[in-house]
Amino acid sequence: MIKLKINGQEIEVEEGTTILNAARASTVEIPTFCYQDRLSILASCRMCLIEIEGRPKLEPACATVVSEGMAVLTHSQKVVTSREDMLEILLANHPLDCPVCDKSGECELQDTVFEYGKGDSRLADPKRVFRIDDIELNNVITFNANRCIQCQRCVRVCEEVVGDVALGTMERGLDSEITGVGNSLKDCSHCGNCIEVCPVGALMSTPYRYKARPWDLEKFETTCGMCGTGCSMTIETREGKLARVKSQYKTGINGELLCAKGRFGFDFIDGGERITQPMIRKNDVMTPVSWSEALDFIINKTLNTLSNNGHIKGLISPRQTNETAFMFQKLMREVFQSSDIHASCRFSGLNLQPETNDILNNLLTQTYSRQPLAETLKSDCVFILGGNICDENPVSSYLVRQHKRDNHNHLLLASSRPSALDDIATEKLRLLPGNEARLLAALISDLAVSDDREMADFVIAGNVILEQANSITLLIGTEFMRGKQTKDCLLSIEKTTQRLQQQGKAVFVQFLFDRPNQLGLWHMGCQPDLHNDQSGLQKYHQDNVPDMFYVVGTDPLANCSADDPLEQAALNTPCLIVQTAFMNASAQQAMVILPAPSYGEDNGTYTNNEARVQKVRAIRPPAADILPSATVFAQIANSLGVDIGSSKVKQIFSQIKQEINGYQTLKEDFIFGPELNDYGLTATPPTINASAVTTPVVKALADTAPTVDYLALENYTLITGDSLFRSGKLTAQSKNLSGLGHNTYVEMNPGADYDEQQDYQVTITRGNVSLTAPLKINRAFPDKLLFIPEEQLCSPANKIITAAEYPCAVEVEVKVSNENNEHT
């Protein structure tokens, strides 16, 4: 520890601490513009200059390390004069347009001048004008060059954290100007983090521009509903209308970082066709009815089904809260007497092989690491396996990049398609979904992969890194759950973890879910119970056509792969009940439609990838005739003579704490006020769920290696998933996101014969299904691999992917858009 004095007060700090951080730790404020904790030190703004006794010159507090016996003065006359001079220079060319500037009221320059400026200026020359008009860098970011104070925060957050190189500096000195390449940001991630870190009104949010002032806004701390990272964010409204989304630096695991979907995509709640009242199909026409008539229909159908030993199936979206999911599974088990409950219609591997649910449950309760992501990323080796973290969990990828920079650890990356982390990976491998088991088996055994030179090289290098690492974090994309290799992949994850732990290594295992509450729904019990013979409930049989299919918040007819058991259930059941906020393909075919609140219209909690439980707050009430989903479940149960508990969120959460393993340790507070929304991490359950079958799993792990068909298809291979600006159909409702990137496209590397400046159309055919979309050329893609965003496949007409085969072989035809030339 180092002892020093700041303004005469003696303090003690760790060796290597900067004067700026030492001062802040002792509540002494030193102004800065260019400094931010997560960014590299630039020391260019000179606002943090301080005086050190015995030294002739002022020194920047952000870049000067403390030393024993140092005496620092932060407000001496010399320092005060220096700050006044620096502010005078900054204001010499800064436009005084505060009344129309979007940053007014929260501008760091404004606040600093008020606190440290001297109130007048010696400079009378005309102000320098870089540009007359603002530059629209893209659909969501506008740049005013005249307001820029050259702190370079935007350039550094873009390059060092996000991993883009979209912003840079032209010219030097007083002529310096921040710019995008070609005055546009068409190739950037459009995340808006440059707007968040900008201390002035140089970079502005186009959707928010001229809408409000900070003092006009009502603020709601909540959790993002786009993916499983669980970013904390502040949704701000004016007179009940959405104004903007921000994030606070000291809030949540993301600390003001957001992706494009999280920052700009929230306007989806005002898109789509809202369902505002119950409807029943009468004479093949959906007819609006009262709540009582709709619920009476469901109650009578339930009684009739149960009296005839019928089968009831349930499906709930991973965008629903824990409270809604908990009440839904109680409705299914205690009222409908069925354990045939599902929490995702996108994981065909679970739907086709129901026994994999037991293996999954074992992994979630025994192997899953309920640890903060920030701690797991400090491991000696971070291994990202499958999926595309940069598109599906963008902020998680930002944190991976930041921690690798700070900790200098190894990053192993095996993904099906290129990602923004490729440039910092110690070793990377292109790996088709389903081959995760084969790779893991090769890494922990002598399994030969000589038929794949790239995999063999990755295994050799990876083995050295894993051998030397004392701590390993395994972050697993869920792409493999779409295919028939799901069971083998889950077993391999278990086996790999056990083998590494036997070697004395600390191993952290977490999934990278691309939906906000997938883990929470599984915790709540939204999984089929297959072997609990004492329950007496209906079990899951994939070939059964249910007599009644209750769907909450999702769309199996659009989101399931062709021939998935859930899709077939929705197509063939005589009674499809869809409870959702927006009209979709399944609702259009339903017997009963029930309206539901959208995200942002109901309180509750999500459980993120870390197993951290976080609050989701309502920013506005739903329409008058829309009931909370949990209230609907309770009313159905009560009408059938079963009490499944209170439908109020606070009471449901208390019941969750009592009944769900691992949730007992959460904080008691459940007040939806302005305070932070983090409940804390759930604890590892002491015992696994009674319905899980552990003995066969353990035996399989101990005695056998998974047998996997290696997916190396000779034809073109099609994969899907989230893109950077799309997360299923929900984000397609966002006007802000609709102008970012390509709305529809097929991404591939067609070969050197294709000109990137030319427009092409790609037609993909499989069986009797085909679709055509513009070609997006990506030279980093492996040969004969195609990617189509999942949102483009979310219609019955585009069911080119089947549940039985993923990834799938397709035929490809590429044509020049003007039809004058053709490549096939």
Tab-separated table of N, CA and C in Angstrom, residues 725-823:
chain	number	residue	atom	x	y	z
A	725	PHE	N	-28.950	-6.998	-36.052
A	725	PHE	CA	-30.055	-6.061	-35.887
A	725	PHE	C	-31.416	-6.747	-35.829
A	726	ARG	N	-31.424	-8.075	-35.741
A	726	ARG	CA	-32.679	-8.807	-35.677
A	726	ARG	C	-32.586	-9.897	-34.623
A	727	SER	N	-33.609	-9.976	-33.801
A	727	SER	CA	-33.712	-11.044	-32.820
A	727	SER	C	-35.103	-11.644	-32.968
A	728	GLY	N	-35.257	-12.498	-33.976
A	728	GLY	CA	-36.561	-13.067	-34.260
A	728	GLY	C	-37.505	-12.038	-34.859
A	729	LYS	N	-38.804	-12.347	-34.821
A	729	LYS	CA	-39.795	-11.496	-35.453
A	729	LYS	C	-40.050	-10.209	-34.678
A	730	LEU	N	-39.735	-10.226	-33.379
A	730	LEU	CA	-40.070	-9.091	-32.534
A	730	LEU	C	-39.384	-7.816	-33.011
A	731	THR	N	-38.078	-7.900	-33.286
A	731	THR	CA	-37.331	-6.713	-33.687
A	731	THR	C	-37.720	-6.239	-35.080
A	732	ALA	N	-38.371	-7.108	-35.874
A	732	ALA	CA	-38.837	-6.677	-37.195
A	732	ALA	C	-39.916	-5.606	-37.078
A	733	GLN	N	-40.520	-5.489	-35.888
A	733	GLN	CA	-41.537	-4.467	-35.656
A	733	GLN	C	-40.937	-3.103	-35.325
A	734	SER	N	-39.619	-3.029	-35.172
A	734	SER	CA	-38.964	-1.781	-34.802
A	734	SER	C	-38.667	-0.937	-36.034
A	735	LYS	N	-39.174	0.290	-36.062
A	735	LYS	CA	-38.872	1.200	-37.162
A	735	LYS	C	-37.413	1.644	-37.111
A	736	ASN	N	-36.878	1.797	-35.908
A	736	ASN	CA	-35.489	2.234	-35.782
A	736	ASN	C	-34.519	1.221	-36.368
A	737	LEU	N	-34.785	-0.063	-36.128
A	737	LEU	CA	-33.864	-1.097	-36.601
A	737	LEU	C	-34.047	-1.422	-38.071
A	738	SER	N	-35.209	-1.052	-38.630
A	738	SER	CA	-35.505	-1.458	-40.007
A	738	SER	C	-34.549	-0.842	-41.015
A	739	GLY	N	-33.942	0.271	-40.678
A	739	GLY	CA	-33.020	0.905	-41.614
A	739	GLY	C	-31.569	0.555	-41.397
A	740	LEU	N	-31.283	-0.359	-40.475
A	740	LEU	CA	-29.900	-0.720	-40.175
A	740	LEU	C	-29.547	-2.035	-40.857
A	741	GLY	N	-28.395	-2.086	-41.474
A	741	GLY	CA	-27.968	-3.312	-42.135
A	741	GLY	C	-28.876	-3.648	-43.303
A	742	HIS	N	-28.934	-4.927	-43.628
A	742	HIS	CA	-29.783	-5.413	-44.705
A	742	HIS	C	-31.067	-5.984	-44.102
A	743	ASN	N	-32.204	-5.590	-44.624
A	743	ASN	CA	-33.458	-6.133	-44.114
A	743	ASN	C	-33.603	-7.609	-44.452
A	744	THR	N	-33.298	-7.975	-45.679
A	744	THR	CA	-33.303	-9.382	-46.087
A	744	THR	C	-32.016	-9.652	-46.847
A	745	TYR	N	-31.417	-10.797	-46.596
A	745	TYR	CA	-30.176	-11.117	-47.297
A	745	TYR	C	-29.808	-12.576	-47.080
A	746	VAL	N	-28.941	-13.046	-47.942
A	746	VAL	CA	-28.265	-14.329	-47.774
A	746	VAL	C	-26.777	-14.021	-47.705
A	747	GLU	N	-26.142	-14.396	-46.608
A	747	GLU	CA	-24.727	-14.080	-46.415
A	747	GLU	C	-23.874	-15.294	-46.754
A	748	MET	N	-22.857	-15.088	-47.589
A	748	MET	CA	-21.987	-16.186	-47.988
A	748	MET	C	-20.753	-15.606	-48.677
A	749	ASN	N	-19.813	-16.470	-48.972
A	749	ASN	CA	-18.639	-16.116	-49.767
A	749	ASN	C	-18.770	-16.840	-51.101
A	750	PRO	N	-19.259	-16.160	-52.141
A	750	PRO	CA	-19.540	-16.851	-53.399
A	750	PRO	C	-18.307	-17.132	-54.243
A	751	GLY	N	-17.155	-16.594	-53.851
A	751	GLY	CA	-15.944	-16.830	-54.617
A	751	GLY	C	-15.427	-15.549	-55.251
A	752	ALA	N	-14.215	-15.621	-55.766
A	752	ALA	CA	-13.545	-14.436	-56.278
A	752	ALA	C	-14.179	-13.890	-57.551
A	753	ASP	N	-14.978	-14.694	-58.260
A	753	ASP	CA	-15.569	-14.237	-59.520
A	753	ASP	C	-16.667	-13.204	-59.312
A	754	TYR	N	-17.077	-13.011	-58.100
A	754	TYR	CA	-18.208	-12.121	-57.823
A	754	TYR	C	-17.706	-10.764	-57.340
A	755	ASP	N	-18.211	-9.719	-57.960
A	755	ASP	CA	-17.809	-8.348	-57.688
A	755	ASP	C	-18.615	-7.798	-56.518
A	756	GLU	N	-17.954	-7.332	-55.487
A	756	GLU	CA	-18.649	-6.828	-54.301
A	756	GLU	C	-19.430	-5.547	-54.590
A	757	GLN	N	-19.115	-4.878	-55.688
A	757	GLN	CA	-19.850	-3.667	-56.049
A	757	GLN	C	-21.113	-3.964	-56.856
A	758	GLN	N	-21.258	-5.218	-57.258
A	758	GLN	CA	-22.413	-5.625	-58.056
A	758	GLN	C	-23.507	-6.182	-57.148
A	759	ASP	N	-24.750	-5.990	-57.534
A	759	ASP	CA	-25.879	-6.533	-56.788
A	759	ASP	C	-26.269	-7.894	-57.350
A	760	TYR	N	-26.432	-8.872	-56.423
A	760	TYR	CA	-26.808	-10.221	-56.828
A	760	TYR	C	-28.050	-10.657	-56.047
A	761	GLN	N	-28.776	-11.584	-56.634
A	761	GLN	CA	-29.895	-12.239	-55.979
A	761	GLN	C	-29.557	-13.725	-55.827
A	762	VAL	N	-29.850	-14.258	-54.630
A	762	VAL	CA	-29.575	-15.670	-54.351
A	762	VAL	C	-30.903	-16.397	-54.192
A	763	THR	N	-31.057	-17.496	-54.912
A	763	THR	CA	-32.217	-18.360	-54.747
A	763	THR	C	-31.769	-19.668	-54.109
A	764	ILE	N	-32.365	-19.985	-52.972
A	764	ILE	CA	-32.031	-21.204	-52.225
A	764	ILE	C	-33.205	-22.148	-52.324
A	765	THR	N	-32.907	-23.392	-52.644
A	765	THR	CA	-33.965	-24.375	-52.832
A	765	THR	C	-33.653	-25.624	-52.034
A	766	ARG	N	-34.693	-26.143	-51.397
A	766	ARG	CA	-34.591	-27.419	-50.704
A	766	ARG	C	-35.934	-28.130	-50.852
A	767	GLY	N	-35.916	-29.221	-51.569
A	767	GLY	CA	-37.175	-29.905	-51.846
A	767	GLY	C	-38.070	-29.028	-52.685
A	768	ASN	N	-39.301	-28.822	-52.227
A	768	ASN	CA	-40.238	-27.983	-52.974
A	768	ASN	C	-40.355	-26.580	-52.392
A	769	VAL	N	-39.410	-26.187	-51.522
A	769	VAL	CA	-39.416	-24.856	-50.913
A	769	VAL	C	-38.210	-24.077	-51.413
A	770	SER	N	-38.437	-22.852	-51.806
A	770	SER	CA	-37.335	-21.991	-52.230
A	770	SER	C	-37.612	-20.569	-51.792
A	771	LEU	N	-36.545	-19.800	-51.640
A	771	LEU	CA	-36.675	-18.382	-51.316
A	771	LEU	C	-35.544	-17.629	-51.983
A	772	THR	N	-35.796	-16.359	-52.269
A	772	THR	CA	-34.828	-15.515	-52.960
A	772	THR	C	-34.589	-14.253	-52.142
A	773	ALA	N	-33.321	-13.863	-52.025
A	773	ALA	CA	-32.966	-12.670	-51.263
A	773	ALA	C	-31.663	-12.100	-51.822
A	774	PRO	N	-31.372	-10.828	-51.547
A	774	PRO	CA	-30.110	-10.237	-52.015
A	774	PRO	C	-28.909	-10.940	-51.382
A	775	LEU	N	-27.828	-10.977	-52.127
A	775	LEU	CA	-26.582	-11.579	-51.651
A	775	LEU	C	-25.793	-10.554	-50.842
A	776	LYS	N	-25.358	-10.958	-49.656
A	776	LYS	CA	-24.425	-10.174	-48.846
A	776	LYS	C	-23.104	-10.922	-48.846
A	777	ILE	N	-22.115	-10.380	-49.511
A	777	ILE	CA	-20.829	-11.064	-49.656
A	777	ILE	C	-19.989	-10.857	-48.402
A	778	ASN	N	-19.505	-11.963	-47.851
A	778	ASN	CA	-18.617	-11.934	-46.693
A	778	ASN	C	-17.444	-12.847	-46.995
A	779	ARG	N	-16.306	-12.253	-47.268
A	779	ARG	CA	-15.137	-13.032	-47.682
A	779	ARG	C	-14.582	-13.901	-46.565
A	780	ALA	N	-14.983	-13.644	-45.341
A	780	ALA	CA	-14.497	-14.452	-44.217
A	780	ALA	C	-15.306	-15.732	-44.032
A	781	PHE	N	-16.411	-15.880	-44.753
A	781	PHE	CA	-17.231	-17.081	-44.628
A	781	PHE	C	-16.516	-18.294	-45.216
A	782	PRO	N	-16.690	-19.464	-44.606
A	782	PRO	CA	-16.157	-20.686	-45.222
A	782	PRO	C	-16.856	-20.955	-46.554
A	783	ASP	N	-16.204	-21.706	-47.411
A	783	ASP	CA	-16.793	-22.056	-48.697
A	783	ASP	C	-18.073	-22.849	-48.499
A	784	LYS	N	-19.051	-22.578	-49.334
A	784	LYS	CA	-20.304	-23.325	-49.406
A	784	LYS	C	-21.120	-23.276	-48.112
A	785	LEU	N	-20.925	-22.220	-47.333
A	785	LEU	CA	-21.750	-22.010	-46.140
A	785	LEU	C	-22.604	-20.771	-46.359
A	786	LEU	N	-23.892	-20.869	-46.067
A	786	LEU	CA	-24.805	-19.753	-46.200
A	786	LEU	C	-25.455	-19.463	-44.855
A	787	PHE	N	-25.724	-18.190	-44.626
A	787	PHE	CA	-26.452	-17.783	-43.421
A	787	PHE	C	-27.633	-16.920	-43.824
A	788	ILE	N	-28.816	-17.252	-43.274
A	788	ILE	CA	-30.013	-16.435	-43.443
A	788	ILE	C	-30.532	-16.101	-42.054
A	789	PRO	N	-30.756	-14.818	-41.738
A	789	PRO	CA	-31.304	-14.483	-40.419
A	789	PRO	C	-32.619	-15.198	-40.172
A	790	GLU	N	-32.796	-15.637	-38.940
A	790	GLU	CA	-33.970	-16.416	-38.570
A	790	GLU	C	-35.269	-15.672	-38.867
A	791	GLU	N	-35.258	-14.373	-38.729
A	791	GLU	CA	-36.478	-13.590	-38.942
A	791	GLU	C	-37.019	-13.756	-40.356
A	792	GLN	N	-36.106	-13.970	-41.352
A	792	GLN	CA	-36.545	-14.155	-42.730
A	792	GLN	C	-37.229	-15.512	-42.941
A	793	LEU	N	-36.985	-16.450	-42.031
A	793	LEU	CA	-37.559	-17.779	-42.173
A	793	LEU	C	-38.818	-17.957	-41.335
A	794	CYS	N	-39.259	-16.869	-40.682
A	794	CYS	CA	-40.395	-16.961	-39.763
A	794	CYS	C	-41.725	-16.787	-40.491
A	795	SER	N	-41.967	-17.631	-41.444
A	795	SER	CA	-43.272	-17.676	-42.099
A	795	SER	C	-43.459	-19.074	-42.650
A	796	PRO	N	-44.677	-19.579	-42.663
A	796	PRO	CA	-44.908	-20.930	-43.175
A	796	PRO	C	-44.402	-21.124	-44.595
A	797	ALA	N	-44.384	-20.054	-45.414
A	797	ALA	CA	-43.932	-20.185	-46.799
A	797	ALA	C	-42.428	-20.350	-46.916
A	798	ASN	N	-41.688	-19.958	-45.894
A	798	ASN	CA	-40.220	-20.020	-45.953
A	798	ASN	C	-39.647	-21.126	-45.082
A	799	LYS	N	-40.387	-22.195	-44.833
A	799	LYS	CA	-39.918	-23.293	-43.984
A	799	LYS	C	-38.920	-24.162	-44.759
A	800	ILE	N	-37.768	-23.602	-45.003
A	800	ILE	CA	-36.768	-24.326	-45.771
A	800	ILE	C	-35.936	-25.240	-44.875
A	801	ILE	N	-35.926	-24.942	-43.570
A	801	ILE	CA	-35.193	-25.767	-42.601
A	801	ILE	C	-36.166	-26.736	-41.950
A	802	THR	N	-35.776	-27.998	-41.860
A	802	THR	CA	-36.628	-28.995	-41.216
A	802	THR	C	-36.039	-29.390	-39.871
A	803	ALA	N	-36.894	-29.889	-39.009
A	803	ALA	CA	-36.447	-30.291	-37.681
A	803	ALA	C	-35.514	-31.496	-37.743
A	804	ALA	N	-35.693	-32.334	-38.755
A	804	ALA	CA	-34.908	-33.567	-38.817
A	804	ALA	C	-33.473	-33.326	-39.253
A	805	GLU	N	-33.198	-32.174	-39.887
A	805	GLU	CA	-31.846	-31.942	-40.396
A	805	GLU	C	-31.457	-30.490	-40.201
A	806	TYR	N	-30.496	-30.261	-39.322
A	806	TYR	CA	-29.926	-28.930	-39.152
A	806	TYR	C	-28.469	-29.081	-38.745
A	807	PRO	N	-27.549	-28.375	-39.439
A	807	PRO	CA	-27.775	-27.563	-40.632
A	807	PRO	C	-28.171	-28.426	-41.826
A	808	CYS	N	-28.713	-27.793	-42.855
A	808	CYS	CA	-29.272	-28.582	-43.952
A	808	CYS	C	-28.594	-28.239	-45.276
A	809	ALA	N	-28.584	-29.218	-46.169
A	809	ALA	CA	-28.023	-29.047	-47.503
A	809	ALA	C	-29.055	-28.389	-48.405
A	810	VAL	N	-28.628	-27.423	-49.203
A	810	VAL	CA	-29.534	-26.705	-50.099
A	810	VAL	C	-28.868	-26.529	-51.456
A	811	GLU	N	-29.695	-26.249	-52.442
A	811	GLU	CA	-29.211	-25.879	-53.764
A	811	GLU	C	-29.213	-24.367	-53.873
A	812	VAL	N	-28.192	-23.827	-54.535
A	812	VAL	CA	-28.001	-22.373	-54.567
A	812	VAL	C	-27.834	-21.899	-56.000
A	813	GLU	N	-28.525	-20.816	-56.312
A	813	GLU	CA	-28.379	-20.158	-57.611
A	813	GLU	C	-28.186	-18.674	-57.365
A	814	VAL	N	-27.146	-18.102	-57.956
A	814	VAL	CA	-26.833	-16.687	-57.787
A	814	VAL	C	-26.928	-15.998	-59.140
A	815	LYS	N	-27.684	-14.908	-59.191
A	815	LYS	CA	-27.860	-14.158	-60.420
A	815	LYS	C	-27.581	-12.684	-60.179
A	816	VAL	N	-27.052	-12.033	-61.206
A	816	VAL	CA	-26.931	-10.586	-61.149
A	816	VAL	C	-28.326	-9.989	-61.132
A	817	SER	N	-28.537	-8.997	-60.315
A	817	SER	CA	-29.888	-8.468	-60.121
A	817	SER	C	-30.522	-7.964	-61.400
A	818	ASN	N	-29.688	-7.427	-62.333
A	818	ASN	CA	-30.267	-6.901	-63.565
A	818	ASN	C	-30.501	-7.971	-64.619
A	819	GLU	N	-30.224	-9.221	-64.273
A	819	GLU	CA	-30.491	-10.371	-65.127
A	819	GLU	C	-29.617	-10.401	-66.381
A	820	ASN	N	-28.658	-9.466	-66.498
A	820	ASN	CA	-27.824	-9.464	-67.696
A	820	ASN	C	-26.689	-10.463	-67.623
A	821	ASN	N	-26.425	-10.939	-66.433
A	821	ASN	CA	-25.344	-11.901	-66.269
A	821	ASN	C	-25.795	-12.933	-65.267
A	822	GLU	N	-25.173	-14.087	-65.273
A	822	GLU	CA	-25.631	-15.140	-64.373
A	822	GLU	C	-24.456	-15.994	-63.933
A	823	HIS	N	-24.447	-16.312	-62.608
A	823	HIS	CA	-23.502	-17.280	-62.041
A	823	HIS	C	-24.321	-18.328	-61.333
